[in-house]
Short mmCIF file of C-alpha atoms in Angstrom, two decimals:
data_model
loop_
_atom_site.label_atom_id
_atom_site.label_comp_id
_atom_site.label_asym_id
_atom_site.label_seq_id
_atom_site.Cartn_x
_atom_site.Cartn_y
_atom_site.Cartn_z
CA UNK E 144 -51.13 -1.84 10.82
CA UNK E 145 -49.33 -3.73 8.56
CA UNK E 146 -46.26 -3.59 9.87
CA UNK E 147 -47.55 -4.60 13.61
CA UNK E 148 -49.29 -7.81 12.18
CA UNK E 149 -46.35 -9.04 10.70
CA UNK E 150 -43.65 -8.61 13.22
CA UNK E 151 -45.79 -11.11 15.55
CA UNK E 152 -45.96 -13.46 12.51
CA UNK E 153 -42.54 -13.56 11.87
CA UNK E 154 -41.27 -13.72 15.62
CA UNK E 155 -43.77 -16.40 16.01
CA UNK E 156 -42.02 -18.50 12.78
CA UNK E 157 -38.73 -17.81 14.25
CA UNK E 158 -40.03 -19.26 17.38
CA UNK E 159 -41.65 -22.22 15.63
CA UNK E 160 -38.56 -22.79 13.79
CA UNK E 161 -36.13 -22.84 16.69
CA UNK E 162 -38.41 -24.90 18.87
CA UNK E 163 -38.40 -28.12 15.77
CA UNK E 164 -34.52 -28.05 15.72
CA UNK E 165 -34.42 -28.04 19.99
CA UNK E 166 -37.03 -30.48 19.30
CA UNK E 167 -34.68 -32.56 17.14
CA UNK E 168 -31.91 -32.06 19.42
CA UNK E 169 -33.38 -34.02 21.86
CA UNK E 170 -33.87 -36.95 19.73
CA UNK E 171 -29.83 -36.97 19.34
CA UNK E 172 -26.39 -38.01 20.59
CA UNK E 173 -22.56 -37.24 20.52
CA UNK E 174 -19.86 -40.14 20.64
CA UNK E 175 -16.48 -40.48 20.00
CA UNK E 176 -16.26 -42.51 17.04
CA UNK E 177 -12.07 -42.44 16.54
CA UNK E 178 -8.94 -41.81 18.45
CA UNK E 179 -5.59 -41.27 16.94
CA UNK E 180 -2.20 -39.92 18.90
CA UNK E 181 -0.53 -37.15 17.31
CA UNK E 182 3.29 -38.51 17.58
CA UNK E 183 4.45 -35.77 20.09
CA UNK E 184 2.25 -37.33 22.94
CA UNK E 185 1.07 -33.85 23.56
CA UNK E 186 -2.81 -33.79 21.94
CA UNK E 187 -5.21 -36.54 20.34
CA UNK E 188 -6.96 -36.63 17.55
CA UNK E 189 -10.73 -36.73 17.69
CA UNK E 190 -13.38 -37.79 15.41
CA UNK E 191 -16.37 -36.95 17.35
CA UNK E 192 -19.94 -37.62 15.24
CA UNK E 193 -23.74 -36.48 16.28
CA UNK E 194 -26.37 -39.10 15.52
CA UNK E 195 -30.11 -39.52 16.12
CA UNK E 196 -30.97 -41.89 19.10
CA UNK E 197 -32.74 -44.55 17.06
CA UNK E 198 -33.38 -43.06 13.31
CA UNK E 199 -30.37 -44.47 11.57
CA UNK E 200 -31.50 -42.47 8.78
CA UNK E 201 -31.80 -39.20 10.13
CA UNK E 202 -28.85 -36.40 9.21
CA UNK E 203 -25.83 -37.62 10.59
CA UNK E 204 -22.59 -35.17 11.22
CA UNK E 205 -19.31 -35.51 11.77
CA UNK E 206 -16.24 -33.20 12.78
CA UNK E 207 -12.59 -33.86 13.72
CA UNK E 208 -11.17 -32.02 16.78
CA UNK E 209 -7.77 -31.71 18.27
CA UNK E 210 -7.77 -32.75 22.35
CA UNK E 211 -4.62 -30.70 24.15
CA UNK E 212 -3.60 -33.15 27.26
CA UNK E 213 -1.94 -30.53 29.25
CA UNK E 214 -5.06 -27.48 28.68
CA UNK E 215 -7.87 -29.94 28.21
CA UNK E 216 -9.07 -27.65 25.28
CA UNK E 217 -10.64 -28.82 22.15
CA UNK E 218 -9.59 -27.02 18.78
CA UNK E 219 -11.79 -27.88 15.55
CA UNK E 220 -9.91 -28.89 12.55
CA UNK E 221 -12.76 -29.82 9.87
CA UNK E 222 -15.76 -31.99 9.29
CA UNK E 223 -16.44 -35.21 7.63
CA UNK E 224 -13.28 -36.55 8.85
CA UNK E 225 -12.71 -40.54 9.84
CA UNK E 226 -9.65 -43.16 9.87
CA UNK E 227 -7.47 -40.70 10.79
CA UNK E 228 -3.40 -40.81 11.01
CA UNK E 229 -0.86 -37.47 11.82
CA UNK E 230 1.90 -37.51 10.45
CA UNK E 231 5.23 -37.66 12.39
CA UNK E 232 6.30 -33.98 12.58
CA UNK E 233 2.52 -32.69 13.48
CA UNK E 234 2.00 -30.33 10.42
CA UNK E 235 -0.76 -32.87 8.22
CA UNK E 236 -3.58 -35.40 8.82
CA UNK E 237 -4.42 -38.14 6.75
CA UNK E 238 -8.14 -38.97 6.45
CA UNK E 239 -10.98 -40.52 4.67
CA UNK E 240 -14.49 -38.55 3.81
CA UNK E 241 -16.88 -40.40 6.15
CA UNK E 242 -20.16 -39.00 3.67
CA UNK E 243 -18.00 -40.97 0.98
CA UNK E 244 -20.05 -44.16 1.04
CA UNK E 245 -17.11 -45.78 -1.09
CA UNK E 246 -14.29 -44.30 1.12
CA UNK E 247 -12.02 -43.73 -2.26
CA UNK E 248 -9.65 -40.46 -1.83
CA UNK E 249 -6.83 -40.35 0.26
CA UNK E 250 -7.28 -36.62 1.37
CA UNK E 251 -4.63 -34.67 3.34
CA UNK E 252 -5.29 -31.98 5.59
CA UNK E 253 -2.70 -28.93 6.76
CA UNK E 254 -3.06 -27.96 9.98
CA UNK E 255 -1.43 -24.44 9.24
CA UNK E 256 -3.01 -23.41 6.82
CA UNK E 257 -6.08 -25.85 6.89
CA UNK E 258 -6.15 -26.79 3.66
CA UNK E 259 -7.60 -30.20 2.09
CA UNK E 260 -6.05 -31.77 -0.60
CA UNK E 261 -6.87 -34.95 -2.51
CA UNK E 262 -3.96 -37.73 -2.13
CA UNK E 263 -4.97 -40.76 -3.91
CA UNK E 264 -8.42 -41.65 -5.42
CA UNK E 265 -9.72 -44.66 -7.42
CA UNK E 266 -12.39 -47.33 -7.33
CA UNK E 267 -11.70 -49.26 -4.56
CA UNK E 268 -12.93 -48.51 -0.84
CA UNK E 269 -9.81 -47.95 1.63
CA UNK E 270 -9.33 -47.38 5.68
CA UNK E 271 -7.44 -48.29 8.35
CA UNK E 272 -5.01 -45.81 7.55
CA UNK E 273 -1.49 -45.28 9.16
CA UNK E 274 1.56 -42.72 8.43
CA UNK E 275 5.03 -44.67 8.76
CA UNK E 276 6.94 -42.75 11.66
CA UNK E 277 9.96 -41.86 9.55
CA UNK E 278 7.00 -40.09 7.18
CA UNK E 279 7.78 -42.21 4.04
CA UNK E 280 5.08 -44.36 4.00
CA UNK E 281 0.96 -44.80 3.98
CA UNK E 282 -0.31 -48.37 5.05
CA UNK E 283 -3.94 -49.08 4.93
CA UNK E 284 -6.27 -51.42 4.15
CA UNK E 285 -8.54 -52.17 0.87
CA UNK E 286 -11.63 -53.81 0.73
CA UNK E 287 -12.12 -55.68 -2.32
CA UNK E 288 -15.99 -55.90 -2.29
CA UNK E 289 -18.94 -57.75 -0.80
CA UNK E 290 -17.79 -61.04 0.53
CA UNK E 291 -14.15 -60.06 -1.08
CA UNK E 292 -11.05 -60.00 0.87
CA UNK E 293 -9.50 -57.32 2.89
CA UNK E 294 -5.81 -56.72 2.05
CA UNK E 295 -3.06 -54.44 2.94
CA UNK E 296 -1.61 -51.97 0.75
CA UNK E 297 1.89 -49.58 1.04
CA UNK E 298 1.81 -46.19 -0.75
CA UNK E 299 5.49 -44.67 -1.11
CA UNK E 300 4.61 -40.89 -0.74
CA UNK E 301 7.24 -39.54 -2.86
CA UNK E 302 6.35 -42.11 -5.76
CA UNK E 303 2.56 -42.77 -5.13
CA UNK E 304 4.01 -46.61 -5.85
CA UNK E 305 2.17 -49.35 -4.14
CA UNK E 306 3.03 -52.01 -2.76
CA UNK E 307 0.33 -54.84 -2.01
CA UNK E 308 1.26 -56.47 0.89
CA UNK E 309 -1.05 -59.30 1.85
CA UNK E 310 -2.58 -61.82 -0.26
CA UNK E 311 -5.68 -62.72 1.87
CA UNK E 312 -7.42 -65.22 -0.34
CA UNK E 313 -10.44 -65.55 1.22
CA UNK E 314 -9.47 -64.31 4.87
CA UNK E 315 -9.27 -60.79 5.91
CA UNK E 316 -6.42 -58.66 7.40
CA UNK E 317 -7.56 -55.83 9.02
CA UNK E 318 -5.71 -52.73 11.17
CA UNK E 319 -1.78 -52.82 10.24
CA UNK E 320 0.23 -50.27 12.47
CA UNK E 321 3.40 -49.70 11.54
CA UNK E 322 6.36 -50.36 14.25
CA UNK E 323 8.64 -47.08 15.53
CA UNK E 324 11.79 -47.75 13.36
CA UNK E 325 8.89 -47.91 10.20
CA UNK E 326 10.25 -51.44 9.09
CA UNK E 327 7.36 -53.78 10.05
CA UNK E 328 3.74 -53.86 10.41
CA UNK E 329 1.17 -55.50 12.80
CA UNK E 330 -2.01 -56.89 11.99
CA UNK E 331 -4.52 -59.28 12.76
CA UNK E 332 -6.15 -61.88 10.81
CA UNK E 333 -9.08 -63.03 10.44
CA UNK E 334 -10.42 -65.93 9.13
CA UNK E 335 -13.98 -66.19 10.05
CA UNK E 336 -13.37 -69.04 13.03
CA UNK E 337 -13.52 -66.88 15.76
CA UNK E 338 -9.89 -67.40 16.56
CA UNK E 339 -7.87 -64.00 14.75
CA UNK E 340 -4.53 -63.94 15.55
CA UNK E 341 -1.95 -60.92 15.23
CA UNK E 342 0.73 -61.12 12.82
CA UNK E 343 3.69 -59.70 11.84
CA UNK E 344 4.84 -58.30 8.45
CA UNK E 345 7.30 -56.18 6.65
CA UNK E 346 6.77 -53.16 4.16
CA UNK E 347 6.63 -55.07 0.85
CA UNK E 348 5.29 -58.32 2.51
CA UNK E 349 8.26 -60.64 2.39
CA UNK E 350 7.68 -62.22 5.49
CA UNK E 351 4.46 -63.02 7.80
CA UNK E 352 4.51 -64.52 11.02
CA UNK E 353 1.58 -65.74 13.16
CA UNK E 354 2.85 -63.94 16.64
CA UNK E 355 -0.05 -65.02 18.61
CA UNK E 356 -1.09 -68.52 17.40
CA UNK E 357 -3.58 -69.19 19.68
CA UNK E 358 -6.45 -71.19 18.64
CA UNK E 359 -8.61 -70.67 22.13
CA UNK E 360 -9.67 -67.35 21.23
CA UNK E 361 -10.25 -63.78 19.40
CA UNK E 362 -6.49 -61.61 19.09
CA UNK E 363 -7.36 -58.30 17.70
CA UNK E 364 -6.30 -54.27 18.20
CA UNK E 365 -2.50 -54.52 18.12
CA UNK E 366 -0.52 -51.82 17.88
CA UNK E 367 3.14 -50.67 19.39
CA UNK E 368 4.52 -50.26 22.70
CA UNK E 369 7.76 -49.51 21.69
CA UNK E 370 10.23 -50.88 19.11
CA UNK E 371 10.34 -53.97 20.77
CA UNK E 372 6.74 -54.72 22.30
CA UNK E 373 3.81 -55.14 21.23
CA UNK E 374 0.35 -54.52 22.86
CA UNK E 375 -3.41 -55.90 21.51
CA UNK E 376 -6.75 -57.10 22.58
CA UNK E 377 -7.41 -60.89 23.55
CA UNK E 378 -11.41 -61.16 23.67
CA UNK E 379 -13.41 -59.87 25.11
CA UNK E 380 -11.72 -56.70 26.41
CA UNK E 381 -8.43 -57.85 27.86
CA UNK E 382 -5.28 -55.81 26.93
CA UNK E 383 -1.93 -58.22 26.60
CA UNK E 384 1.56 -56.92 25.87
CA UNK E 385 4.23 -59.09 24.47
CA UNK E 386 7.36 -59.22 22.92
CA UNK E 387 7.29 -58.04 19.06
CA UNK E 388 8.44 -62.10 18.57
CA UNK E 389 5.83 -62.88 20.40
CA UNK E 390 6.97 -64.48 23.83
CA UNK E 391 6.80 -62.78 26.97
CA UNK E 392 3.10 -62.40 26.88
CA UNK E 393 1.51 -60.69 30.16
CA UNK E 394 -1.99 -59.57 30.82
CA UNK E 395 -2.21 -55.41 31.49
CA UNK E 396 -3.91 -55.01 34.18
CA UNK E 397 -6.07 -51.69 35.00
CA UNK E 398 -7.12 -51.10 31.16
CA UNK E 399 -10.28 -53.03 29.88
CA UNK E 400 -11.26 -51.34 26.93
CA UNK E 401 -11.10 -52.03 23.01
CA UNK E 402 -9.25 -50.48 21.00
CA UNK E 403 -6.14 -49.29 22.96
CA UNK E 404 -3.99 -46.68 21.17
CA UNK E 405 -0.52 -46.21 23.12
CA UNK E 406 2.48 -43.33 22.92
CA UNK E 407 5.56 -44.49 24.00
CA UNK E 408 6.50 -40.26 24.26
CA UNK E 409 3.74 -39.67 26.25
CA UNK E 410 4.03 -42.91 28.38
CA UNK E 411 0.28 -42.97 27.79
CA UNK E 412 -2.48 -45.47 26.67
CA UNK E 413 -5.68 -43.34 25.27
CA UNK E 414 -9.03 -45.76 25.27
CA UNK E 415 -12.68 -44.64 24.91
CA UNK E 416 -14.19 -46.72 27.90
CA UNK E 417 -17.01 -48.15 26.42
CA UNK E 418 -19.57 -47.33 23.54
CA UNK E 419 -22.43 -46.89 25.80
CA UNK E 420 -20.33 -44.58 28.24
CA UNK E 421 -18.09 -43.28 26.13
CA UNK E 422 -15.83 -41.86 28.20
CA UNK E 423 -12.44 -40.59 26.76
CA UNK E 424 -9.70 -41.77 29.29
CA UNK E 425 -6.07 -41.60 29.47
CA UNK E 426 -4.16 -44.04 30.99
CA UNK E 427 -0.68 -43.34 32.11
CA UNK E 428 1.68 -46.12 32.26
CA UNK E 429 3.93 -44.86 34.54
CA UNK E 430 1.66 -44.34 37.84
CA UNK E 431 -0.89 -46.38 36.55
CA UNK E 432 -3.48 -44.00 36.64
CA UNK E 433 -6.82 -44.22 34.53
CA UNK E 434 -8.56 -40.45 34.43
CA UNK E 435 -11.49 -39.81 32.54
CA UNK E 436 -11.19 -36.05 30.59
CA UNK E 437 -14.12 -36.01 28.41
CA UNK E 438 -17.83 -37.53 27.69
CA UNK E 439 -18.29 -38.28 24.03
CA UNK E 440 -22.31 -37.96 24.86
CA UNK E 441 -21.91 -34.35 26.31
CA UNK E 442 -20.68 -33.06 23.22
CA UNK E 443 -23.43 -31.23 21.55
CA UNK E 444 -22.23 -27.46 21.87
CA UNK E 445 -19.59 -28.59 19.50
CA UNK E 446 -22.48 -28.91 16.75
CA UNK E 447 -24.12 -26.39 17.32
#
């Protein structure tokens, strides 16, 4: 008799059990949080998090996937992954720990043999990361603290050297992308007016140029076309593409997201169409064409 009262007892705790975390389940959400091409044109990288509804302190979770254009198939890499870069032959990911409050190591990941290594760690909180496209080079941005300024820093992977490449003072330069032939770097600059601008920048700083200078409104997002255009965001949402001197400027028409990531292989613009949506959609340049190929809030099997 024992053993038939307990049976019940424990199917009925597995029961209870189950029905709290479908209970819980309910009370959250998927989203896209990042988007990063890998260089070939062929897949994305996705940093896809699952988040309570409205309890910003509830268990949050995190995990980096790998989107295949032509097969539409995700493949899991690892979790806890954000301000992610590829590098230019495919084989490693740069990232940042997104449970590390202070966002300190540098962390590689190997796609073969999915291994994590640690990079670069000390006291002072990093992202914005990008990998130079001849596979030399790290840019990415420190935060100095509270109220500090945000700078841009150049790690030289076979020395660790680096390079500080922005003295902000008390503005902030955020997001630098590094060009195709991995001699310059575009950012943006802000300066707490409500007027950023994008700017343009070399390796070990020795030049900065104000490519946008327009005092009307927000410039923000940029990031490369190809080796000789540039594309960003003029606020709200409104993509522009110019000339990496600046002139030429023309509104892109068809796109009205923020950010825009572009592959000049792929002939493709990758956007996620808006927070609340959250649509992942691929624009391509040539036929412009806008599909939609996944919902960031239908992701929940992926956590599961």
């Amino acid at each position: 008799m024992k053993h038939v009262i307990l049976m019940p007892l424990f199917v009925l705790s597995v029961y209870c059990v189950q029905a709290q975390i479908s209970n819980a389940d309910t009370n959250y959400t998927t989203r896209i949080s990042s988007i990063e091409w890998m260089a070939d044109g062929k897949a994305i990288l996705l940093g896809i998090v699952k988040h309570h509804k409205t309890d910003e302190q509830a268990p949050f979770f995190s995990k980096v996937f790998l989107y295949d254009i032509q097969s539409g198939q995700l493949k899991f890499l690892f979790d806890d992954g954000s301000n992610l870069a590829a590098s230019p032959d495919g084989k490693k990911i740069i990232f940042l720990k997104r449970s590390d409050k202070k966002r300190q190591d540098i962390r590689f990941y190997d796609i073969g043999s999915g291994k994590e290594t640690v990079l670069k760690t000390d006291t002072m909180r990093k992202y914005g990361l990008d990998w130079s496209p001849d596979g030399k080079y790290l840019v990415y941005n420190i935060l100095g603290g509270p109220d500090k300024p945000v700078d841009i820093f150049v790690m030289e992977l076979s020395t660790k050297k680096i390079t500080q490449v922005t003295n902000s003072g008390s503005d902030k330069s955020f997001d630098p992308i590094w060009s195709p032939d991995s001699k310059h770097i575009v950012y943006y600059l802000e300066k707490g007016d409500r007027h950023d601008q994008i700017w343009l920048t070399d390796r070990t700083g020795d030049f900065h140029t104000n490519l946008t200078n327009d005092t009307t409104t927000h410039n923000f997002f940029p990031s490369w076309f190809d080796q000789n255009t540039i594309i960003y965001t003029q606020s709200p949402s409104q993509l522009i593409m110019m000339s990496a001197n600046g002139s030429n400027r023309k509104i892109i028409e068809g796109i009205n997201a923020t950010p825009v990531k572009c592959n000049s292989n792929a002939g493709k613009f990758v956007y996620v169409k808006s927070e609340e949506e959250n649509k992942l959609v691929i624009y391509d340049w040539k036929n412009k064409t806008a599909s939609e190929v996944l919902d960031g809030t239908k992701l929940m099997s992926l956590f599961n």
